XYZ file of C-alpha atoms in Angstrom:
370
model
C -6.191 46.976 62.865
C -4.963 50.388 62.007
C -1.809 51.615 63.839
C -3.852 54.363 65.625
C -6.160 51.727 67.095
C -3.109 49.542 68.098
C -1.643 52.558 69.937
C -4.978 53.299 71.752
C -5.659 49.717 72.793
C -2.171 49.093 74.150
C -1.852 52.458 75.909
C -4.982 51.868 77.813
C -4.644 48.133 78.423
C -1.114 48.010 79.673
C -1.315 51.218 81.685
C -4.399 49.892 83.480
C -2.960 46.433 83.973
C 0.379 47.319 85.367
C -1.033 50.121 87.538
C -3.485 47.493 89.052
C -0.639 45.050 89.640
C 1.570 47.715 91.397
C -1.332 48.798 93.567
C -2.338 45.279 94.636
C 0.401 42.704 94.586
C 3.388 44.134 96.478
C 1.165 45.149 99.407
C -1.267 42.248 99.776
C 1.024 39.465 98.592
C 4.458 41.032 99.306
C 5.635 38.192 101.519
C 4.709 35.565 98.935
C 6.778 37.118 96.144
C 10.393 36.016 95.752
C 11.311 39.706 95.910
C 10.687 43.220 94.492
C 8.749 43.574 91.328
C 10.281 45.346 88.451
C 8.274 47.202 85.815
C 8.746 48.424 82.279
C 9.143 52.116 81.703
C 8.088 52.713 78.102
C 5.657 51.322 75.548
C 7.170 51.076 72.105
C 4.702 50.587 69.206
C 6.079 49.770 65.856
C 4.200 49.838 62.578
C 5.322 47.769 59.574
C 3.427 47.237 56.319
C 2.063 43.818 57.585
C 2.601 43.768 61.302
C 2.034 45.783 64.443
C 4.575 45.242 67.200
C 4.285 46.070 70.845
C 7.323 46.021 73.121
C 7.545 47.022 76.867
C 11.052 48.288 77.554
C 13.082 49.615 80.442
C 13.680 48.398 83.901
C 12.142 50.314 86.745
C 11.924 49.618 90.515
C 8.586 51.077 90.628
C 5.656 51.498 88.316
C 5.221 54.883 86.661
C 2.920 55.801 83.805
C 4.160 54.205 80.604
C 5.676 56.610 78.086
C 4.505 55.828 74.590
C 6.853 55.935 71.612
C 5.651 55.242 68.000
C 7.966 54.250 65.208
C 8.020 52.585 61.831
C 10.079 49.616 60.501
C 10.479 48.184 57.006
C 9.391 44.821 58.233
C 9.093 42.447 61.137
C 12.401 40.799 60.262
C 14.161 44.158 60.413
C 12.675 44.856 63.836
C 13.867 41.578 65.290
C 17.213 41.760 63.522
C 16.529 38.776 61.284
C 17.726 37.850 57.790
C 14.564 37.119 55.815
C 16.437 34.968 53.315
C 17.213 32.129 55.770
C 15.137 29.695 57.718
C 14.097 30.516 61.343
C 15.116 28.823 64.516
C 11.524 29.112 65.815
C 8.392 29.218 63.675
C 5.711 31.038 65.634
C 2.357 29.509 65.275
C -1.066 30.717 66.199
C -1.138 32.067 69.733
C 2.388 31.170 70.599
C 3.888 32.339 73.835
C 7.502 32.010 74.991
C 8.430 32.889 78.510
C 11.715 32.746 80.372
C 13.626 31.239 77.417
C 16.586 31.793 75.111
C 16.176 31.693 71.313
C 19.539 31.677 69.738
C 21.527 30.636 66.660
C 24.170 28.134 67.193
C 26.925 30.788 66.977
C 25.066 33.113 69.300
C 24.619 30.280 71.942
C 28.297 29.542 71.826
C 29.116 33.198 72.320
C 26.955 33.269 75.453
C 28.787 30.349 76.865
C 32.298 31.675 76.170
C 31.874 35.394 76.629
C 28.975 36.002 79.200
C 29.133 33.437 81.896
C 26.961 35.403 84.120
C 24.207 35.317 81.584
C 23.516 31.609 82.397
C 21.124 32.665 85.011
C 18.847 34.076 82.317
C 18.915 31.339 79.800
C 15.927 29.260 80.927
C 14.440 27.066 78.264
C 16.652 26.821 75.214
C 15.752 26.811 71.472
C 18.904 26.739 69.442
C 19.189 26.710 65.630
C 22.027 25.538 63.519
C 23.991 27.506 60.916
C 23.229 31.126 60.041
C 19.591 31.000 60.822
C 17.336 33.887 61.641
C 15.592 33.608 64.959
C 11.861 33.981 64.347
C 9.464 33.101 61.607
C 5.969 34.762 61.567
C 2.858 33.658 59.733
C -0.319 35.748 59.161
C -3.065 35.290 61.617
C -0.912 34.551 64.672
C -0.427 36.283 68.038
C 3.085 35.921 69.234
C 4.264 36.909 72.668
C 7.865 36.806 73.979
C 8.011 37.368 77.680
C 11.332 37.710 79.388
C 13.056 36.002 76.458
C 16.685 36.316 75.461
C 17.194 36.635 71.723
C 20.738 35.938 70.452
C 21.019 36.516 66.678
C 24.175 36.209 64.649
C 25.444 37.343 61.274
C 28.562 35.558 60.141
C 30.923 36.150 63.203
C 28.914 39.006 64.860
C 26.278 38.389 67.603
C 23.412 40.558 68.779
C 22.201 40.021 72.303
C 18.846 41.320 73.305
C 16.622 40.641 76.406
C 12.941 41.272 75.860
C 10.691 42.276 78.739
C 7.688 41.720 76.693
C 7.285 41.766 72.919
C 3.998 41.128 71.000
C 3.556 40.804 67.260
C 0.152 40.838 65.613
C -0.708 40.813 61.940
C -2.427 43.999 60.913
C -5.313 42.075 59.487
C -6.559 41.264 63.090
C -9.327 43.469 64.447
C -8.861 45.567 67.559
C -11.564 43.934 69.538
C -10.219 40.456 68.984
C -6.727 41.680 69.944
C -8.009 43.132 73.126
C -9.703 39.875 74.101
C -6.449 38.075 73.486
C -4.532 40.490 75.673
C -7.068 39.971 78.466
C -6.784 36.126 78.073
C -2.990 36.510 78.078
C -2.888 38.209 81.480
C -5.666 36.092 82.982
C -3.697 32.889 82.240
C -0.539 34.088 84.069
C 0.100 33.036 87.573
C -1.242 35.505 90.161
C 2.211 36.100 91.633
C 3.846 36.383 88.166
C 1.838 38.999 86.295
C 2.592 39.586 82.524
C 4.809 42.562 82.064
C 6.757 42.311 85.389
C 9.874 40.670 86.769
C 10.480 39.615 90.270
C 14.065 39.718 91.501
C 15.329 37.909 94.669
C 15.521 39.677 97.910
C 18.846 40.356 99.422
C 21.886 41.546 97.432
C 19.829 42.704 94.376
C 17.553 45.040 96.324
C 20.134 47.795 97.173
C 21.276 47.774 93.535
C 17.934 48.902 92.289
C 18.454 52.139 94.158
C 21.427 52.994 91.947
C 21.113 55.921 89.525
C 20.588 53.878 86.329
C 17.589 52.076 87.828
C 16.282 55.153 89.647
C 16.340 57.137 86.406
C 14.561 54.243 84.672
C 14.535 53.646 80.919
C 17.292 55.870 79.451
C 15.852 58.924 81.293
C 18.416 61.702 81.518
C 20.841 60.150 79.011
C 20.176 63.019 76.652
C 21.546 65.335 79.432
C 24.501 63.029 80.217
C 27.990 63.086 78.784
C 29.800 59.881 77.884
C 32.141 60.334 80.943
C 29.200 60.963 83.275
C 27.350 57.798 81.953
C 30.521 55.655 82.410
C 31.034 56.979 85.964
C 27.306 56.204 86.916
C 27.545 52.776 85.256
C 30.969 51.641 86.306
C 29.767 49.077 88.838
C 27.235 47.799 86.311
C 29.675 47.405 83.508
C 32.210 45.697 85.782
C 29.632 43.330 87.104
C 27.883 42.606 83.774
C 31.135 41.689 82.026
C 32.988 40.192 84.904
C 35.591 42.919 84.638
C 38.121 44.309 87.254
C 38.874 47.656 85.588
C 37.169 50.210 83.513
C 39.234 52.702 81.555
C 37.026 55.644 80.581
C 37.429 57.563 77.283
C 41.110 56.636 76.698
C 43.042 58.675 74.114
C 45.170 56.084 72.218
C 47.821 57.806 70.271
C 49.597 56.430 67.117
C 53.157 56.939 66.104
C 51.949 59.433 63.393
C 50.447 61.609 66.062
C 46.820 60.747 65.240
C 44.727 59.001 67.906
C 41.645 56.767 68.402
C 39.338 57.382 71.402
C 37.127 54.484 72.398
C 34.399 55.291 74.924
C 35.783 52.576 77.257
C 38.027 49.657 77.759
C 37.172 46.842 80.146
C 39.844 44.606 81.649
C 38.123 41.230 82.621
C 39.060 38.938 85.523
C 40.517 36.460 83.113
C 42.965 39.016 81.705
C 41.102 39.643 78.371
C 39.845 43.009 77.295
C 36.815 44.502 75.698
C 36.991 47.769 73.766
C 33.752 49.481 72.943
C 31.522 52.474 72.114
C 28.107 53.691 73.250
C 25.580 54.245 70.469
C 23.178 56.011 72.844
C 21.643 59.468 72.983
C 24.485 60.975 75.029
C 26.310 64.289 75.011
C 29.904 65.034 74.304
C 32.080 67.899 75.440
C 33.648 69.894 72.594
C 37.036 71.556 72.559
C 35.331 74.778 73.621
C 33.995 73.116 76.692
C 30.354 73.217 75.502
C 28.260 70.064 75.641
C 26.521 68.850 72.445
C 24.540 65.880 71.353
C 26.595 63.214 69.843
C 25.666 62.279 66.301
C 26.252 58.591 66.916
C 24.568 55.854 64.926
C 25.045 52.074 65.101
C 26.790 52.169 61.714
C 29.242 54.904 62.946
C 29.832 52.886 66.094
C 30.615 49.764 64.277
C 33.165 51.508 62.133
C 34.853 53.079 65.099
C 35.030 49.868 67.099
C 36.641 48.162 64.132
C 39.344 51.036 64.103
C 39.990 50.316 67.805
C 40.564 46.682 67.278
C 42.930 47.490 64.363
C 44.896 49.896 66.516
C 45.944 47.007 68.795
C 47.498 45.008 66.071
C 50.578 47.260 66.333
C 53.133 46.431 69.066
C 53.946 50.061 69.375
C 50.380 50.946 70.049
C 50.128 48.101 72.613
C 53.190 49.431 74.388
C 51.562 52.939 74.488
C 48.328 51.705 76.035
C 50.286 49.629 78.601
C 52.431 52.642 79.573
C 49.600 55.231 79.712
C 46.707 53.047 81.039
C 48.302 49.969 82.494
C 46.364 47.628 80.178
C 48.154 44.999 78.131
C 45.953 44.451 75.140
C 46.536 42.332 72.041
C 43.329 41.114 70.684
C 40.346 42.798 72.396
C 36.760 41.886 71.973
C 34.662 44.491 70.162
C 31.476 45.745 71.765
C 28.833 48.179 70.772
C 26.083 49.218 73.181
C 22.843 49.997 71.437
C 19.450 51.444 72.220
C 17.055 48.740 73.010
C 15.079 48.325 69.836
C 17.953 49.039 67.409
C 18.982 46.181 65.193
C 21.534 47.139 62.482
C 20.803 45.532 59.141
C 24.583 44.973 58.532
C 27.345 44.266 61.055
C 31.026 44.235 60.857
C 32.944 40.925 61.593
C 33.584 39.697 65.160
C 31.373 42.336 66.710
C 29.168 41.893 69.845
C 26.106 44.116 70.027
C 24.141 44.390 73.273
C 21.548 47.017 74.268
C 21.320 49.190 77.351
C 18.417 47.235 78.925
C 20.030 43.949 78.509
C 23.210 45.152 80.257
C 21.143 46.226 83.226
C 19.292 42.893 83.248
C 22.632 40.968 82.965
C 24.055 42.962 85.862
C 21.095 41.957 88.099
C 21.440 38.412 87.016
C 25.014 38.212 88.113
C 24.038 39.435 91.578
C 21.064 37.138 92.056
């Protein structure tokens, strides 16, 4: 199937399917659902030399026509952040489907346990590999679907946490008509009250949260018009909840004895007294010295380098004292965090780094409130 056919089939199929669900299910079966249905906001279609990949991304409290984004990747391993030189945790066979599950390396699973206690509500069925394994192995001829699956990859001492709303990989040798038949079979086999491509959240405490700005704006909408400070202000409750934190320090200026400074996007102080220092590798704006707003030229590689500098800063007792005096945070060995765009998977990572994407933070926040 050519990439143009892949785009056409998916745009029509998922647009029709999700629109039909949104018009029918909440009204006629609203009382039977556990709570409100959430929908994806964007259709990301990725072309590689051998594979076509579909991913539904974003978390929206109401269905809106899916935006389509097309992109290319070197290969399927690059897309899913895997090392092609090592064996997989899961070998995806013909017509494999994983739903409400966690696929993780051993190191990644340990990191979830110790650093993200609230994420336990998202774990579901567990498939854990040992050592430095990549997560997924693909074979020609298969149709693989990951629905509401938490992927936790690791490279040495770094972990990448990524929640997939729905991801489908299909070998490019498969014809379009066969693929469409498979999609129809996929949605037909799903329970009526749990349609493919949706997520139901419990009634009660979660419902008001969905009216907050990040969910009302849906998938990264407005970020390109938002400064780092505005983003952090809008997301303060979400960041505190997702990381079990009690304090958010926005854009601190951490001076050194030589007069230079490092400027993390944020510091989180957690309930257990530990700290997270991090940056946002998202399409945000920054305010220059002249007061004008400009788009930040932030890449994942840049972000990793900066976060490593922040951690190095706190090795100095003088720097620790400065942060305590100016911001009231007593930091010695902070965790290093980089917030990524959803489909970004850096090929290389710096040691002891945590990478998590915007969508996964929103999903994690909802899980902690469920």
